[in-house]
Amino acid sequence: MAASDMRYVDEFRDPEIITRTAEEIRRLAEPHRHYRIMEVCGGHTHAIYRFGLKDVLPANIELIHGPGCPVCVLPMGRIDDGLELGKQPNVMFTAFGDMMRVPGAHGSPLERKAAGMDVRIVYSPSDALKLARTNPDKHVMFFAIGFETTAPSTALTLMRARAEGIKNFSVFCNHVTIIPAIRAILDSPDMRLDAFIGPGHVSTVIGCRPYEWIARDEKKPIVVSGFEPLDLLQSVVMLLRQLREGKAVVENQYGRVVPWEGNRAALAAMAEVFQLRPYFEWRGLGFISQSALRIRDSYSAWDAEKIFDVAGVRVTDPKAAQCGEVLKGVLKPVQCKLFGRECTPERPVGALMVSSEGSCAAYYNYEHRKAAASKNDLAPV
Amino acid sequence: MCLAIPGKVVELIEGLSNQAVVEVTGVRRRVDLGLLQDDMPVPGDWVLIHVGFAMSKISEQGAEEQMRMLRMLGEDQAAMDEVRGYGLNGGE
Amino acid sequence: MAHGAGGKATRRLIDGLFAPLLLEAAGAQLADAAQLEVDGARIAVTTDGFVVTPVSFPGGSIGELAVNGTVNDLAVSGARAVGIVASFVLEAGLPTDVLEAEVRAMGAAARAAGVPILGGDTKVVEHGKTDRMYITTTGIGRMLPGLTIDPNSIRPGDRILLSGPIGDHGITILLARGELDLEARLQSDTRSVFPLVEALIGAAAPGLRWMRDPTRGGVATSLNELALDSGLSIHISEEQIPVRDEVRGACELLGLDPLHIANEGQFLAVVSPELADAALAALRAAPGGEAAALIGEVRSEPAAAVLVTTRYGGTRIVDMLVGDPLPRIC
């Protein structure tokens, strides 16, 4: 049974070219220099582990996992608020699969489902809207998460809901934006970083211009990267070249998909439906101004926070949990006191252990039982 | 964040604006093209799919150029290794 | 709820609760079937519950799963099934034609497998108490003569054999539920693997150490169980693992790993290195075994773990899942 290649995927997984690119990286990396490169996006964290890329990078290149995991940065209180909405009579709680095992103070969505709440997994916000159309006796609430990659799709869905006059649908909006998160990282006194691997799919929406201040003001090179092994390795090559030359500019490695100017229609949809919240709480990073989206007044009829009473609970993580520091890349997962003990994928304390992009889950599932722990993972912070 | 996969636009859906059937190695799904209205894809085009929406058209030229650059990476070095192997620089 | 998914939670339930309280006589390792001697005859017996929804799906239905699943549990224990009894729990509102279809499907599967259904029981419960119907089958088999499968004899260097492409069943079910709006020309791989097991035994019995059918929880779960039980390490090569295009496409789209997806017509075997090639050849020559592959080998490190390697030297650990695999968008 000969499997066909997946186009635009398998070329970028070519083992021979990967091996040669890894050799180029070893040639470019100055032997006495220790490189600290942050990949902002959780999808990149997942890809790095899935493809075993740390095995092909030299030991003096350290990849630091950034906060670009929209599930991980959501404070527990928001999950509890969403689940409270789900308890209302005739409400159907819909969300992406990523949310289903995230622990709230009184259980995760899946646990609530077992206890009788109507909880459904959807692949797309448009699937949630479809459930509203086909279940007129229910109110379908969509727990929206994601960075700028996902927000335009939620926006378009709300525009459709309004155009079709669908009344039994609402969105509990937890969309966040990436630039404030990167700013918070760079402002953090504990961080020492040399360069950034920029989020590839967020950039299909916002383009590459929003990162220019990182190169210009912070003097850090940033390469917007794709998600296949060759994309990530090529991005590392590009970063190493910049660092060798003492350059700091924004480069687009993912040009086959990322337009430098971004996606006008997507940005327009977002502007039509959303506006920035004055501030929003991020797990581990605290309150950040202008970092999250809320639904505009013109769409309040579909805003779950307007339709229902949202308690606005603030739930602090258990004292011993160090989700914040791990999110910022200050600590490695294994350095959190709860890692592998009180906090495991089976009994997660925080979202970083649940989300497939969370560095703790990635570390636990992929790394911690490898016999030879690499120097990168145990290097002092 | 952002699991997004390349898929081929197979057919536009009659009567529904901005909806198309997209295929990823034999798996088909309805995808919303609303974010690409400035430059609508046609059947045969490849798009990047995320949560059931097309985010971007994939540039075949862009992909090929990238592959060319990647292949050259190793080839330059392979050529250099070969020359070095001639021993002209004595023990480099 | 996560406990039935076949991964870590199931194992904890078994190891932590059922085994110590109920299974004193079972011995150290829980296998797919229990073995006992009755007046000199080596008998295997197994039981399994089938709770799938929807009850009918491309390539099969709950009735076929119930027959093939039990036949397969016996087969991978080295036994030829000689009879099955079935117990039905039905929802009061179940349409008769649905029930009839299932009973017919079971009859057909039993005939195809050459295993008679000897009897059974039926109970009806209130509407809303089950997802329409549950079936439990108990199978009795005769251990194949001269065969000793001893998992304790597994050594570093032993090879891992897989009978065919993975993920067909689980993805078919996921798509059949209709919630994800995906379409693919895919069907469940449910079938009796006994003929393939027989072919394998014919070619490689002296070198056959272990077999398992990777149902719920997928190949990852079965290999992790092997690693945990033996304390050894399993290294599999990503590019050797047969996966159909449609399964791969669905997994990429949904962010799933084919290694975690259920199979109902495949099995894994550990074979000594000397007999591995003969074993593979025997499977490939048998009807339905054309896509069989040697996917990896046993090593000593990292202990009790399963590692997947790529051709360029990248590695990742593959673990048992906590519950069912969930689609993701991140």
CSV table of C-alpha atoms in Angstrom, one decimal, chain A residues 6-200:
chain,number,residue,atom,x,y,z
A,6,MET,CA,0.6,15.2,1.0
A,7,ARG,CA,1.3,18.2,-1.1
A,8,TYR,CA,2.9,21.2,0.5
A,9,VAL,CA,3.6,19.0,3.5
A,10,ASP,CA,5.8,16.1,2.6
A,11,GLU,CA,8.3,18.1,0.6
A,12,PHE,CA,9.0,20.0,3.8
A,13,ARG,CA,9.6,16.7,5.6
A,14,ASP,CA,12.2,15.4,3.2
A,15,PRO,CA,14.7,13.5,5.4
A,16,GLU,CA,17.7,14.1,3.2
A,17,ILE,CA,17.2,17.9,3.0
A,18,ILE,CA,16.4,17.9,6.7
A,19,THR,CA,19.8,16.2,7.4
A,20,ARG,CA,21.6,18.7,5.2
A,21,THR,CA,19.9,21.7,6.7
A,22,ALA,CA,20.8,20.4,10.1
A,23,GLU,CA,24.4,20.2,9.0
A,24,GLU,CA,24.2,23.8,7.8
A,25,ILE,CA,22.9,24.8,11.2
A,26,ARG,CA,25.8,23.1,12.9
A,27,ARG,CA,28.2,25.0,10.6
A,28,LEU,CA,26.6,28.3,11.3
A,29,ALA,CA,26.3,28.0,15.0
A,30,GLU,CA,29.4,29.5,16.6
A,31,PRO,CA,30.7,26.8,18.9
A,32,HIS,CA,31.3,29.0,21.9
A,33,ARG,CA,28.0,30.8,21.8
A,34,HIS,CA,24.9,29.7,23.5
A,35,TYR,CA,21.8,30.7,21.5
A,36,ARG,CA,18.5,31.3,23.2
A,37,ILE,CA,15.7,31.3,20.6
A,38,MET,CA,12.1,31.6,21.5
A,39,GLU,CA,9.4,30.1,19.4
A,40,VAL,CA,6.3,32.2,20.3
A,41,CYS,CA,3.7,29.9,19.0
A,42,GLY,CA,2.4,26.8,20.7
A,43,GLY,CA,2.0,25.1,17.3
A,44,HIS,CA,5.7,25.5,16.8
A,45,THR,CA,6.3,24.0,20.3
A,46,HIS,CA,4.2,21.0,19.3
A,47,ALA,CA,5.9,20.6,15.9
A,48,ILE,CA,9.4,20.7,17.5
A,49,TYR,CA,8.5,17.8,19.8
A,50,ARG,CA,6.5,15.9,17.2
A,51,PHE,CA,9.3,16.0,14.7
A,52,GLY,CA,12.0,15.4,17.2
A,53,LEU,CA,13.8,18.6,16.0
A,54,LYS,CA,15.8,19.0,19.2
A,55,ASP,CA,17.6,15.8,18.2
A,56,VAL,CA,19.0,17.4,15.1
A,57,LEU,CA,19.9,20.8,16.5
A,58,PRO,CA,23.3,21.3,18.1
A,59,ALA,CA,23.4,21.4,21.9
A,60,ASN,CA,24.2,25.1,22.0
A,61,ILE,CA,20.9,26.1,20.4
A,62,GLU,CA,18.3,26.3,23.1
A,63,LEU,CA,14.7,26.6,22.1
A,64,ILE,CA,12.6,28.4,24.6
A,65,HIS,CA,8.8,27.9,24.5
A,66,GLY,CA,6.8,31.0,24.4
A,67,PRO,CA,3.3,31.9,25.5
A,68,GLY,CA,1.5,31.4,22.2
A,69,CYS,CA,-0.9,28.7,23.4
A,70,PRO,CA,-4.3,30.3,23.7
A,71,VAL,CA,-5.6,27.5,25.9
A,72,CYS,CA,-2.6,27.8,28.3
A,73,VAL,CA,-2.9,31.5,28.8
A,74,LEU,CA,-6.6,31.5,29.8
A,75,PRO,CA,-7.0,32.0,33.5
A,76,MET,CA,-9.1,29.3,35.2
A,77,GLY,CA,-11.8,31.9,36.1
A,78,ARG,CA,-12.7,32.3,32.4
A,79,ILE,CA,-13.2,28.6,32.0
A,80,ASP,CA,-15.4,28.5,35.1
A,81,ASP,CA,-17.4,31.5,33.7
A,82,GLY,CA,-17.9,29.6,30.5
A,83,LEU,CA,-19.0,26.5,32.3
A,84,GLU,CA,-21.4,28.4,34.4
A,85,LEU,CA,-23.0,29.6,31.2
A,86,GLY,CA,-23.3,26.0,30.1
A,87,LYS,CA,-25.3,25.2,33.2
A,88,GLN,CA,-28.1,27.5,32.2
A,89,PRO,CA,-31.3,25.7,31.0
A,90,ASN,CA,-31.2,24.6,27.4
A,91,VAL,CA,-27.7,25.9,26.8
A,92,MET,CA,-25.5,23.8,24.6
A,93,PHE,CA,-21.8,24.4,25.4
A,94,THR,CA,-19.6,24.1,22.3
A,95,ALA,CA,-15.9,24.4,22.1
A,96,PHE,CA,-12.8,23.1,20.3
A,97,GLY,CA,-11.4,19.7,21.4
A,98,ASP,CA,-8.5,21.6,22.9
A,99,MET,CA,-10.7,23.0,25.7
A,100,MET,CA,-12.4,19.7,26.7
A,101,ARG,CA,-9.9,18.6,29.4
A,102,VAL,CA,-8.8,21.9,30.7
A,103,PRO,CA,-9.6,21.9,34.4
A,104,GLY,CA,-11.9,24.5,35.8
A,105,ALA,CA,-12.3,24.9,39.6
A,106,HIS,CA,-15.2,22.5,39.5
A,107,GLY,CA,-14.2,20.2,36.7
A,108,SER,CA,-13.3,20.3,33.0
A,109,PRO,CA,-15.9,20.5,30.2
A,110,LEU,CA,-15.7,16.8,29.6
A,111,GLU,CA,-16.2,16.1,33.3
A,112,ARG,CA,-19.2,18.3,33.3
A,113,LYS,CA,-20.5,16.5,30.3
A,114,ALA,CA,-20.3,13.2,32.2
A,115,ALA,CA,-22.3,14.9,34.9
A,116,GLY,CA,-25.1,15.8,32.5
A,117,MET,CA,-24.2,19.1,30.8
A,118,ASP,CA,-24.8,19.3,27.1
A,119,VAL,CA,-21.2,19.7,25.9
A,120,ARG,CA,-20.2,19.2,22.2
A,121,ILE,CA,-16.9,19.3,20.5
A,122,VAL,CA,-16.8,21.3,17.3
A,123,TYR,CA,-14.1,21.6,14.6
A,124,SER,CA,-15.2,25.0,13.4
A,125,PRO,CA,-17.2,28.0,14.8
A,126,SER,CA,-19.4,27.5,11.7
A,127,ASP,CA,-20.2,24.0,13.0
A,128,ALA,CA,-21.4,25.6,16.3
A,129,LEU,CA,-23.7,27.9,14.2
A,130,LYS,CA,-25.0,24.9,12.3
A,131,LEU,CA,-25.9,23.3,15.7
A,132,ALA,CA,-27.9,26.4,16.5
A,133,ARG,CA,-29.7,26.1,13.2
A,134,THR,CA,-30.6,22.5,13.7
A,135,ASN,CA,-31.4,22.8,17.4
A,136,PRO,CA,-33.9,25.7,17.6
A,137,ASP,CA,-35.0,24.7,21.1
A,138,LYS,CA,-31.5,25.1,22.4
A,139,HIS,CA,-29.2,28.1,22.9
A,140,VAL,CA,-25.8,27.2,21.4
A,141,MET,CA,-22.9,29.0,23.1
A,142,PHE,CA,-19.5,28.8,21.5
A,143,PHE,CA,-16.5,29.2,23.8
A,144,ALA,CA,-14.2,31.0,21.4
A,145,ILE,CA,-10.4,30.8,22.0
A,146,GLY,CA,-7.4,31.5,19.8
A,147,PHE,CA,-5.1,34.3,18.7
A,148,GLU,CA,-5.5,36.3,15.5
A,149,THR,CA,-5.5,33.1,13.4
A,150,THR,CA,-8.8,32.0,14.7
A,151,ALA,CA,-10.5,35.3,15.5
A,152,PRO,CA,-11.5,36.2,11.9
A,153,SER,CA,-13.3,32.9,11.6
A,154,THR,CA,-15.3,33.6,14.8
A,155,ALA,CA,-16.0,37.1,13.3
A,156,LEU,CA,-17.3,35.8,10.0
A,157,THR,CA,-19.5,33.3,11.9
A,158,LEU,CA,-21.0,36.1,13.9
A,159,MET,CA,-21.6,38.1,10.8
A,160,ARG,CA,-23.4,35.1,9.3
A,161,ALA,CA,-25.5,34.7,12.5
A,162,ARG,CA,-26.6,38.2,12.2
A,163,ALA,CA,-27.2,38.1,8.4
A,164,GLU,CA,-29.4,35.0,8.9
A,165,GLY,CA,-31.1,36.3,12.0
A,166,ILE,CA,-30.1,33.3,14.1
A,167,LYS,CA,-31.2,34.2,17.6
A,168,ASN,CA,-30.2,31.1,19.6
A,169,PHE,CA,-26.4,31.5,19.2
A,170,SER,CA,-23.8,33.3,21.2
A,171,VAL,CA,-20.0,33.5,21.5
A,172,PHE,CA,-18.1,33.7,24.8
A,173,CYS,CA,-15.1,35.5,23.4
A,174,ASN,CA,-11.6,34.8,24.8
A,175,HIS,CA,-9.6,35.7,21.7
A,176,VAL,CA,-6.2,37.2,22.6
A,177,THR,CA,-3.6,39.0,20.5
A,178,ILE,CA,0.0,38.0,20.1
A,179,ILE,CA,2.0,41.3,20.1
A,180,PRO,CA,1.2,42.3,23.7
A,181,ALA,CA,2.3,38.8,24.7
A,182,ILE,CA,5.6,39.2,23.0
A,183,ARG,CA,6.0,42.6,24.5
A,184,ALA,CA,5.4,41.2,28.0
A,185,ILE,CA,8.1,38.6,27.4
A,186,LEU,CA,10.6,41.2,26.3
A,187,ASP,CA,9.7,43.4,29.2
A,188,SER,CA,10.2,40.6,31.7
A,189,PRO,CA,13.4,41.1,33.6
A,190,ASP,CA,14.0,37.4,33.8
A,191,MET,CA,14.2,36.9,30.1
A,192,ARG,CA,17.4,36.8,28.0
A,193,LEU,CA,16.7,36.0,24.4
A,194,ASP,CA,18.7,36.2,21.3
A,195,ALA,CA,16.0,35.8,18.6
A,196,PHE,CA,12.4,34.8,17.8
A,197,ILE,CA,10.8,32.3,15.6
A,198,GLY,CA,7.6,34.2,14.7
A,199,PRO,CA,4.1,32.6,14.6
A,200,GLY,CA,3.4,31.5,11.1
